[in-house]
Amino acid sequence: MPLDFIARAMVAGVGIALVSGPLGSIMVWRRMANFGDALAHSTLLGLCFALLLNIHVYIGLVSICIVVASFLALFSRRQHLANDTILCMLAYTTLALGLILATVLPGIRVDLLGYLYGDILAVNPQDLIWIYSVDAIVLLTLCKIWRSVLSMTVHEDLAKVEGVSVARIQWILIVLMAIVFAVAMKLIGILLITALLIIPASTARQIAKTPEQMAIIASLVGAISVCLGIGISSHWDWPAGPAIVVVNMGMFILSTIFARVAAKSIA
Amino acid sequence: MVLTEVDLTVHRGEIVTLIGPNGAGKSTLVKVVLGLVRPSAGKVSLQAGIRMGYMPQGLLVEPFMPMSVKRFLQLAGNTNKKELQKVVAELMIEHLQSSPIQAISGGELQRVLLARALLCKPDLLVLDEPVQGVDVTGQQELYKLIMHIRDTHDCGILMVSHDLHLVMAGTDSVICLNKHVCCSGHPATVRLHPEFLSLFGGEPERLALYEHKHNHKHDLGGGVCR
């Protein structure tokens, strides 16, 4: 029996939530929220290039993320400007270029609205295969580099002395983020994608005692809010992506209250 | 150019202390030894397969990262439970293991950092200002621990310090650094060396012990009780 489209949307959303838990936690620890946003903004350019060069969309998206990250690494060696300034410039320049390409180039028609907000209810079975393959690759890689990531986040020099190749792990993280963004883009859109990574991790922080707990709780919270969000959106006819983000924020607020009450009852 | 003409050897079972004023290049030299900074000229020759333990100068774990002391120690990698408990007992931090690392005191943090360095089973232990931010009693305890480690772990210890008096008691060799090696040798010789005196001379006289008695006591919460 084929899954109907709401169930399929939930399966897809849970697939994204599984990876966004640990990856979002890493972004929270390493202050990468702005960086994630910049990558997300640049993906429109990647999409246009992919259509222009007739290559697979995902390849276009991932390579543009890597280009942006390299530019950031290049620029941030000059210390005249803060990293978030450079990120902002890169993000909006690439977005602007993407918007120009999307309108000017002949033969390219990009559904801008769908791209900005995503459409999780339009997920097809092939998307599901993509999402869960990416899940497998990203989660396996994260397991492998997990200790190194934690170690270099706590103290980079100490990690280096203990044999962690910090630069390599940083690149791996960027590629993983790019891959996740590429598959999540269709579901949730560039404007909202970073929220899906950052908010569940922040909710998990209120409860977690170890980094691993935080990653797992973030995945659970993400999965629950995706399902609730899709449920709400189909019931009241809200747009699905925004509904998911609002539910996520609601859960964050609840967790804050819960943490306060728990702290008080201990004291 | 921060450093020139530096020559440095550390033997097993020996504490070498680097002293020097602020900006003398102590931390840079330590980073060169650790391989974190590449020297623009010259050579660092390390015994092949040497394992290094590093205790960095201070540590700030962001509050948004949940991290217990035990989990922090496990980040050293390749540690089994038994080894971990042995080191933890040696440094007297058993009771801290489940505390968030952000919540422990300065002196406790230094012992935790020392434990993490020991977990790498180092041949060379590099300590960058290990008693920074610790009160005098705590400093003496830390120095005692470091001397104990030298005697029991069969490793060489390279230590950075800006404290010139407490360190010398336990140290085997002192290197006085100010962009270059001003003088080096046994603590007693260095103390009398003219370059040392010109750098730090006269300082002890400017410090005095303040002896005083309290007319009250504090309870554990910090309140005054008579």
XYZ file of C-alpha atoms in Angstrom:
493
model
C 0.000 0.000 0.000
C 1.529 3.339 -0.944
C 2.003 5.858 1.817
C -0.253 8.843 1.482
C 1.407 12.203 1.166
C 1.148 13.308 4.806
C 2.756 10.140 6.092
C 5.448 10.468 3.440
C 6.109 14.043 4.512
C 6.476 12.883 8.116
C 8.890 10.108 7.167
C 10.944 12.627 5.205
C 10.891 15.176 8.034
C 11.932 12.595 10.620
C 14.792 11.620 8.310
C 16.036 15.197 8.331
C 15.513 15.512 12.099
C 17.709 12.452 12.717
C 20.788 14.167 11.281
C 19.879 17.681 12.321
C 20.102 16.670 16.024
C 23.817 15.949 16.186
C 24.747 18.372 13.406
C 22.672 21.176 14.940
C 24.273 20.528 18.345
C 27.711 20.872 16.785
C 26.612 24.128 15.147
C 25.398 25.432 18.511
C 28.634 24.481 20.290
C 30.870 25.905 17.587
C 28.794 29.075 17.080
C 28.076 28.143 13.488
C 24.460 29.351 13.258
C 25.439 32.321 11.092
C 27.618 30.115 9.004
C 24.720 27.736 8.381
C 22.530 30.625 7.346
C 25.168 31.882 4.921
C 25.475 28.442 3.334
C 21.700 28.238 3.026
C 21.517 31.611 1.297
C 24.166 30.633 -1.198
C 22.360 27.503 -2.308
C 20.100 29.369 -4.739
C 23.210 30.127 -6.762
C 24.117 26.439 -6.642
C 20.663 25.496 -7.840
C 20.906 27.886 -10.809
C 24.350 26.616 -11.743
C 23.106 23.057 -11.592
C 20.237 23.874 -13.954
C 22.538 25.883 -16.205
C 25.224 23.191 -16.479
C 22.661 20.420 -16.510
C 24.158 18.571 -13.523
C 22.303 17.040 -10.602
C 20.848 19.688 -8.266
C 22.460 18.142 -5.195
C 25.909 18.305 -6.765
C 25.348 21.978 -7.545
C 24.208 22.719 -3.998
C 27.031 20.874 -2.268
C 29.736 22.390 -4.474
C 28.485 25.951 -3.982
C 28.581 25.400 -0.203
C 32.169 24.244 -0.464
C 33.079 27.279 -2.598
C 31.517 29.634 -0.021
C 33.334 27.903 2.828
C 36.649 28.221 0.975
C 36.045 31.914 0.405
C 35.304 32.327 4.080
C 38.505 30.516 5.047
C 40.420 32.730 2.612
C 38.901 36.019 3.786
C 38.991 35.302 7.492
C 42.797 35.090 7.404
C 42.750 38.856 6.972
C 41.820 40.186 10.356
C 40.309 43.529 9.360
C 36.761 42.222 9.390
C 34.912 39.982 11.804
C 33.829 36.570 10.605
C 30.126 37.297 10.851
C 30.607 40.400 8.688
C 32.350 38.368 6.012
C 29.688 35.673 6.273
C 26.938 38.221 5.819
C 28.603 39.678 2.737
C 29.143 36.250 1.210
C 25.608 35.115 2.004
C 23.881 38.077 0.415
C 26.219 38.352 -2.555
C 25.645 34.727 -3.460
C 21.904 35.088 -2.874
C 21.854 38.185 -5.086
C 23.811 36.415 -7.813
C 21.427 33.487 -7.532
C 18.408 35.764 -7.879
C 19.948 37.463 -10.926
C 20.761 34.137 -12.573
C 17.310 32.782 -11.798
C 15.651 35.674 -13.644
C 18.118 36.487 -16.417
C 19.197 33.152 -17.802
C 17.045 31.868 -20.633
C 15.491 28.473 -20.276
C 15.768 28.443 -16.485
C 12.614 28.681 -14.487
C 13.060 28.482 -10.752
C 10.049 28.306 -8.483
C 11.392 30.959 -6.112
C 8.659 30.707 -3.502
C 8.884 26.952 -3.275
C 12.617 27.314 -2.993
C 12.466 29.901 -0.196
C 9.867 28.081 1.914
C 10.170 24.516 0.698
C 7.298 22.106 0.247
C 7.475 19.072 2.464
C 4.100 17.800 1.264
C 5.453 17.414 -2.274
C 8.062 14.823 -1.268
C 8.264 11.830 -3.609
C 9.592 8.313 -2.930
C 12.858 9.105 -4.655
C 13.419 11.990 -2.224
C 12.952 9.556 0.636
C 15.707 7.340 -0.716
C 17.982 10.375 -0.974
C 17.183 11.548 2.533
C 17.822 8.215 4.186
C 21.023 7.560 2.228
C 22.291 10.946 3.334
C 21.239 10.071 6.894
C 23.318 6.920 6.781
C 26.392 8.654 5.373
C 26.213 11.662 7.694
C 25.523 9.677 10.863
C 28.297 7.168 10.163
C 30.774 9.973 9.477
C 29.711 11.841 12.601
C 30.210 8.711 14.714
C 33.722 8.426 13.343
C 34.749 12.030 13.992
C 32.592 12.644 17.090
C 35.336 12.589 19.716
C 37.611 14.756 17.592
C 34.835 17.296 17.084
C 34.134 17.491 20.812
C 37.809 17.716 21.648
C 38.574 20.540 19.218
C 35.461 22.407 20.258
C 36.578 22.359 23.892
C 40.194 23.353 23.195
C 41.681 23.424 19.731
C 45.371 23.351 20.684
C 44.867 20.553 23.178
C 43.072 18.549 20.488
C 45.935 19.168 18.051
C 48.541 17.980 20.555
C 46.459 14.843 21.087
C 46.577 14.166 17.351
C 43.314 15.594 16.004
C 43.750 17.073 12.523
C 41.555 20.080 13.147
C 41.540 21.512 9.607
C 40.463 18.188 8.104
C 37.617 17.729 10.581
C 36.453 21.300 9.922
C 36.169 20.553 6.208
C 34.338 17.312 6.862
C 31.809 19.208 8.988
C 31.263 21.781 6.238
C 30.701 19.074 3.631
C 28.267 17.266 5.934
C 26.325 20.486 6.500
C 26.237 21.127 2.764
C 24.897 17.633 2.050
C 22.173 17.951 4.675
C 21.185 21.395 3.397
C 20.995 20.076 -0.139
C 18.463 17.361 0.689
C 16.554 19.408 3.265
C 16.168 22.359 0.923
C 13.228 20.905 -0.970
C 11.431 20.152 2.280
C 11.854 23.258 4.336
C 13.379 25.966 2.117
C 16.431 28.185 2.547
C 14.789 30.738 4.800
C 13.908 28.205 7.475
C 16.487 25.433 7.234
C 18.895 26.775 9.874
C 16.040 26.928 12.391
C 15.522 23.203 11.988
C 19.133 22.613 13.019
C 19.534 25.223 15.739
C 16.239 25.236 17.663
C 15.980 21.506 18.538
C 19.602 21.563 19.722
C 18.861 24.568 21.929
C 15.829 22.785 23.364
C 17.968 19.730 24.083
C 20.585 21.864 25.853
C 18.046 22.664 28.593
C 17.788 19.009 29.539
C 21.022 17.302 28.490
C 23.954 16.547 30.813
C 26.401 15.256 28.194
C 27.055 16.173 24.554
C 25.727 12.810 23.382
C 22.466 13.287 25.274
C 22.113 16.708 23.694
C 22.517 15.289 20.173
C 20.014 12.466 20.721
C 17.424 14.626 22.488
C 17.765 17.201 19.702
C 16.955 14.528 17.122
C 13.914 13.404 19.118
C 12.682 16.953 19.620
C 13.206 17.646 15.919
C 11.287 14.523 14.909
C 8.364 15.290 17.237
C 8.077 18.876 16.028
C 8.221 17.838 12.385
C 5.304 15.434 12.895
C 3.328 17.923 15.002
C 4.033 20.700 12.504
C 2.873 18.633 9.554
C -0.211 17.566 11.509
C -1.082 21.169 12.321
C -0.408 22.310 8.777
C -2.733 19.717 7.267
C -5.415 20.364 9.878
C -5.502 24.160 9.647
C -4.046 24.442 6.175
C -0.913 26.287 7.337
C 2.254 26.200 5.238
C 4.163 23.144 6.543
C 7.716 24.535 6.883
C 6.740 27.574 8.950
C 4.414 25.423 11.074
C 7.335 23.115 11.918
C 9.540 26.043 12.931
C 6.806 27.532 15.150
C 6.226 24.170 16.866
C 9.993 23.927 17.422
C 10.058 27.303 19.098
C 7.070 26.299 21.241
C 8.970 23.241 22.414
C 11.994 25.363 23.203
C 9.907 27.665 25.395
C 8.342 24.672 27.158
C 11.788 23.187 27.811
C 12.984 26.486 29.280
C 10.064 26.548 31.699
C 10.625 22.885 32.519
C 14.329 23.502 33.228
C 13.482 26.448 35.509
C 10.938 24.450 37.485
C 13.303 21.491 37.773
C 16.118 23.738 39.003
C 13.822 25.310 41.591
C 12.563 21.988 42.894
C 16.172 20.861 43.430
C 17.059 24.102 45.211
C 60.699 37.484 15.477
C 59.724 36.526 18.987
C 62.483 34.127 19.859
C 66.105 33.709 18.884
C 68.944 31.528 20.077
C 66.921 29.054 22.045
C 68.403 25.764 23.051
C 66.317 23.473 25.216
C 66.679 19.921 26.432
C 64.374 18.039 28.787
C 65.350 14.671 30.265
C 63.104 12.048 31.787
C 62.440 12.480 35.481
C 63.379 16.133 35.323
C 61.402 19.340 35.723
C 62.552 22.182 33.537
C 60.941 25.500 34.349
C 60.717 28.321 31.863
C 60.545 31.730 33.472
C 60.520 35.163 31.967
C 58.586 38.413 31.922
C 55.334 38.892 29.984
C 55.914 38.782 26.245
C 59.219 36.944 26.642
C 58.029 34.194 24.298
C 57.450 31.472 26.890
C 54.153 30.338 25.435
C 55.524 30.567 21.901
C 58.453 28.350 22.820
C 56.076 25.839 24.372
C 53.948 25.847 21.219
C 57.027 25.220 19.110
C 57.913 22.233 21.280
C 54.350 20.914 20.956
C 54.401 21.314 17.190
C 51.603 23.897 17.202
C 53.866 26.622 15.831
C 56.518 25.958 13.208
C 59.835 27.682 13.900
C 60.954 29.979 11.074
C 64.476 28.632 11.473
C 66.128 25.964 13.527
C 65.045 22.495 14.437
C 63.008 20.707 17.068
C 64.302 17.173 17.460
C 61.962 14.910 19.332
C 62.549 11.278 20.121
C 60.618 9.190 17.577
C 57.186 8.116 18.783
C 57.322 10.426 21.784
C 53.976 11.031 23.451
C 53.204 14.470 24.751
C 50.764 15.606 27.359
C 49.725 19.234 27.273
C 48.134 21.307 29.959
C 47.021 24.540 28.323
C 46.883 27.897 30.022
C 43.331 28.012 31.304
C 40.276 26.488 29.673
C 36.913 27.983 28.973
C 34.157 25.580 27.968
C 31.155 27.438 26.617
C 28.096 27.077 28.835
C 26.065 25.941 25.849
C 28.044 22.722 25.659
C 27.008 20.223 28.346
C 30.228 18.567 29.505
C 30.926 16.717 32.708
C 34.451 16.449 34.090
C 34.464 12.732 33.351
C 33.383 13.208 29.729
C 36.052 15.871 29.353
C 38.717 13.450 30.567
C 37.466 10.749 28.187
C 38.126 13.088 25.267
C 41.810 12.221 25.673
C 40.900 9.041 23.787
C 42.100 5.446 24.152
C 41.483 5.492 27.860
C 39.948 2.568 29.648
C 37.956 2.891 32.848
C 40.734 1.551 35.057
C 43.346 4.000 33.831
C 40.909 6.858 34.116
C 40.038 5.999 37.712
C 43.708 5.625 38.591
C 44.594 9.079 37.293
C 41.479 10.592 38.813
C 42.412 9.145 42.214
C 46.007 10.301 41.877
C 44.879 13.884 41.318
C 42.140 13.709 43.949
C 39.288 14.663 41.652
C 37.041 11.614 42.106
C 34.286 13.681 43.638
C 34.194 16.060 40.664
C 33.588 13.527 37.917
C 29.898 14.155 37.413
C 30.099 17.939 37.905
C 29.743 20.169 34.854
C 33.237 21.343 33.964
C 31.970 24.940 33.876
C 31.056 24.735 37.580
C 34.329 23.682 39.224
C 36.813 26.048 40.865
C 40.060 27.320 39.365
C 42.243 24.967 41.395
C 40.031 21.989 40.590
C 40.109 22.835 36.897
C 43.913 22.850 36.921
C 43.948 19.360 38.441
C 41.415 18.163 35.858
C 43.590 19.565 33.054
C 46.618 17.860 34.562
C 44.670 14.589 34.666
C 43.747 14.954 30.993
C 47.415 15.467 30.123
C 48.430 12.390 32.150
C 45.837 10.233 30.393
C 47.894 10.540 27.203
C 50.633 8.570 29.042
C 53.116 11.252 28.152
C 56.874 10.946 27.837
C 56.991 14.706 27.952
C 54.517 16.714 29.962
C 54.150 20.350 28.941
C 52.473 22.590 31.502
C 51.684 26.176 30.590
C 51.377 28.179 33.802
C 49.845 25.318 35.781
C 49.150 27.339 38.924
C 47.552 30.317 37.238
C 44.565 31.633 39.161
C 45.102 29.327 42.117
C 45.562 30.534 45.704
C 48.872 30.019 47.501
C 47.853 26.868 49.369
C 46.466 25.427 46.170
C 49.666 26.324 44.337
C 51.778 24.410 46.821
C 49.509 21.390 46.503
C 49.714 21.532 42.721
C 53.494 21.777 42.813
C 53.616 18.821 45.165
C 51.465 16.857 42.709
C 53.676 17.812 39.791
C 56.794 16.706 41.664
C 55.051 13.464 42.532
C 54.230 12.940 38.847
C 57.865 13.497 37.921
C 58.934 10.847 40.416
C 56.297 8.241 39.539
C 55.488 8.600 35.837
C 58.977 8.540 34.355
C 58.377 11.558 32.154
C 60.119 14.836 31.565
C 58.246 17.975 32.556
C 58.531 21.321 30.836
C 56.739 23.967 32.830
C 56.060 27.625 32.167
C 55.823 29.912 35.127
C 55.966 33.553 35.935
C 56.307 32.792 39.596
C 60.009 32.875 40.388
C 60.092 31.662 43.951
C 57.606 28.911 44.552
C 58.617 27.044 41.413
C 62.274 26.918 42.123
C 61.922 24.715 45.147
C 60.796 21.730 43.129
C 62.456 22.318 39.832
C 65.624 20.643 38.575
C 66.602 23.179 35.991
C 65.505 26.708 35.221
C 65.626 28.531 31.929
C 65.260 32.250 32.097
C 63.810 33.529 28.855
C 63.467 36.991 27.409
C 63.343 36.700 23.593
C 66.459 34.562 23.976
C 67.799 32.293 26.710
C 69.253 34.712 29.247
C 70.603 32.043 31.494
C 69.913 28.509 32.476
C 70.959 25.914 34.983
C 70.171 24.721 38.461
C 67.848 27.018 40.411
C 70.577 28.038 42.820
C 72.944 29.099 39.995
C 70.266 30.934 38.048
C 69.262 32.867 41.095
C 72.704 34.467 41.244
C 73.184 35.002 37.500
C 73.592 38.707 36.582
C 71.013 38.522 33.742
C 68.484 37.003 36.129
C 69.150 39.701 38.664
C 68.774 42.447 36.087
C 65.454 40.961 34.957
C 63.947 40.137 38.298
C 66.398 41.598 40.791
C 65.109 43.300 43.859
C 61.632 41.930 43.501
C 61.565 39.887 46.702
C 62.194 42.940 48.840
C 59.132 44.638 47.458
C 56.951 41.822 48.662
C 56.262 41.235 52.298
C 54.279 38.754 54.273
C 51.210 40.257 55.831
C 50.580 38.599 59.154
C 47.184 39.143 60.629
C 44.616 37.576 62.834
C 40.918 37.333 62.242
C 38.467 38.240 64.954
C 35.725 36.242 63.276
C 35.151 33.054 61.344
C 33.166 32.203 58.225
C 30.682 29.415 57.881
C 30.566 27.347 54.678
C 28.110 29.724 53.042
C 30.464 32.661 53.612
C 28.439 34.240 56.427
C 30.219 35.651 59.470
C 29.971 33.843 62.788
C 31.735 34.876 65.957
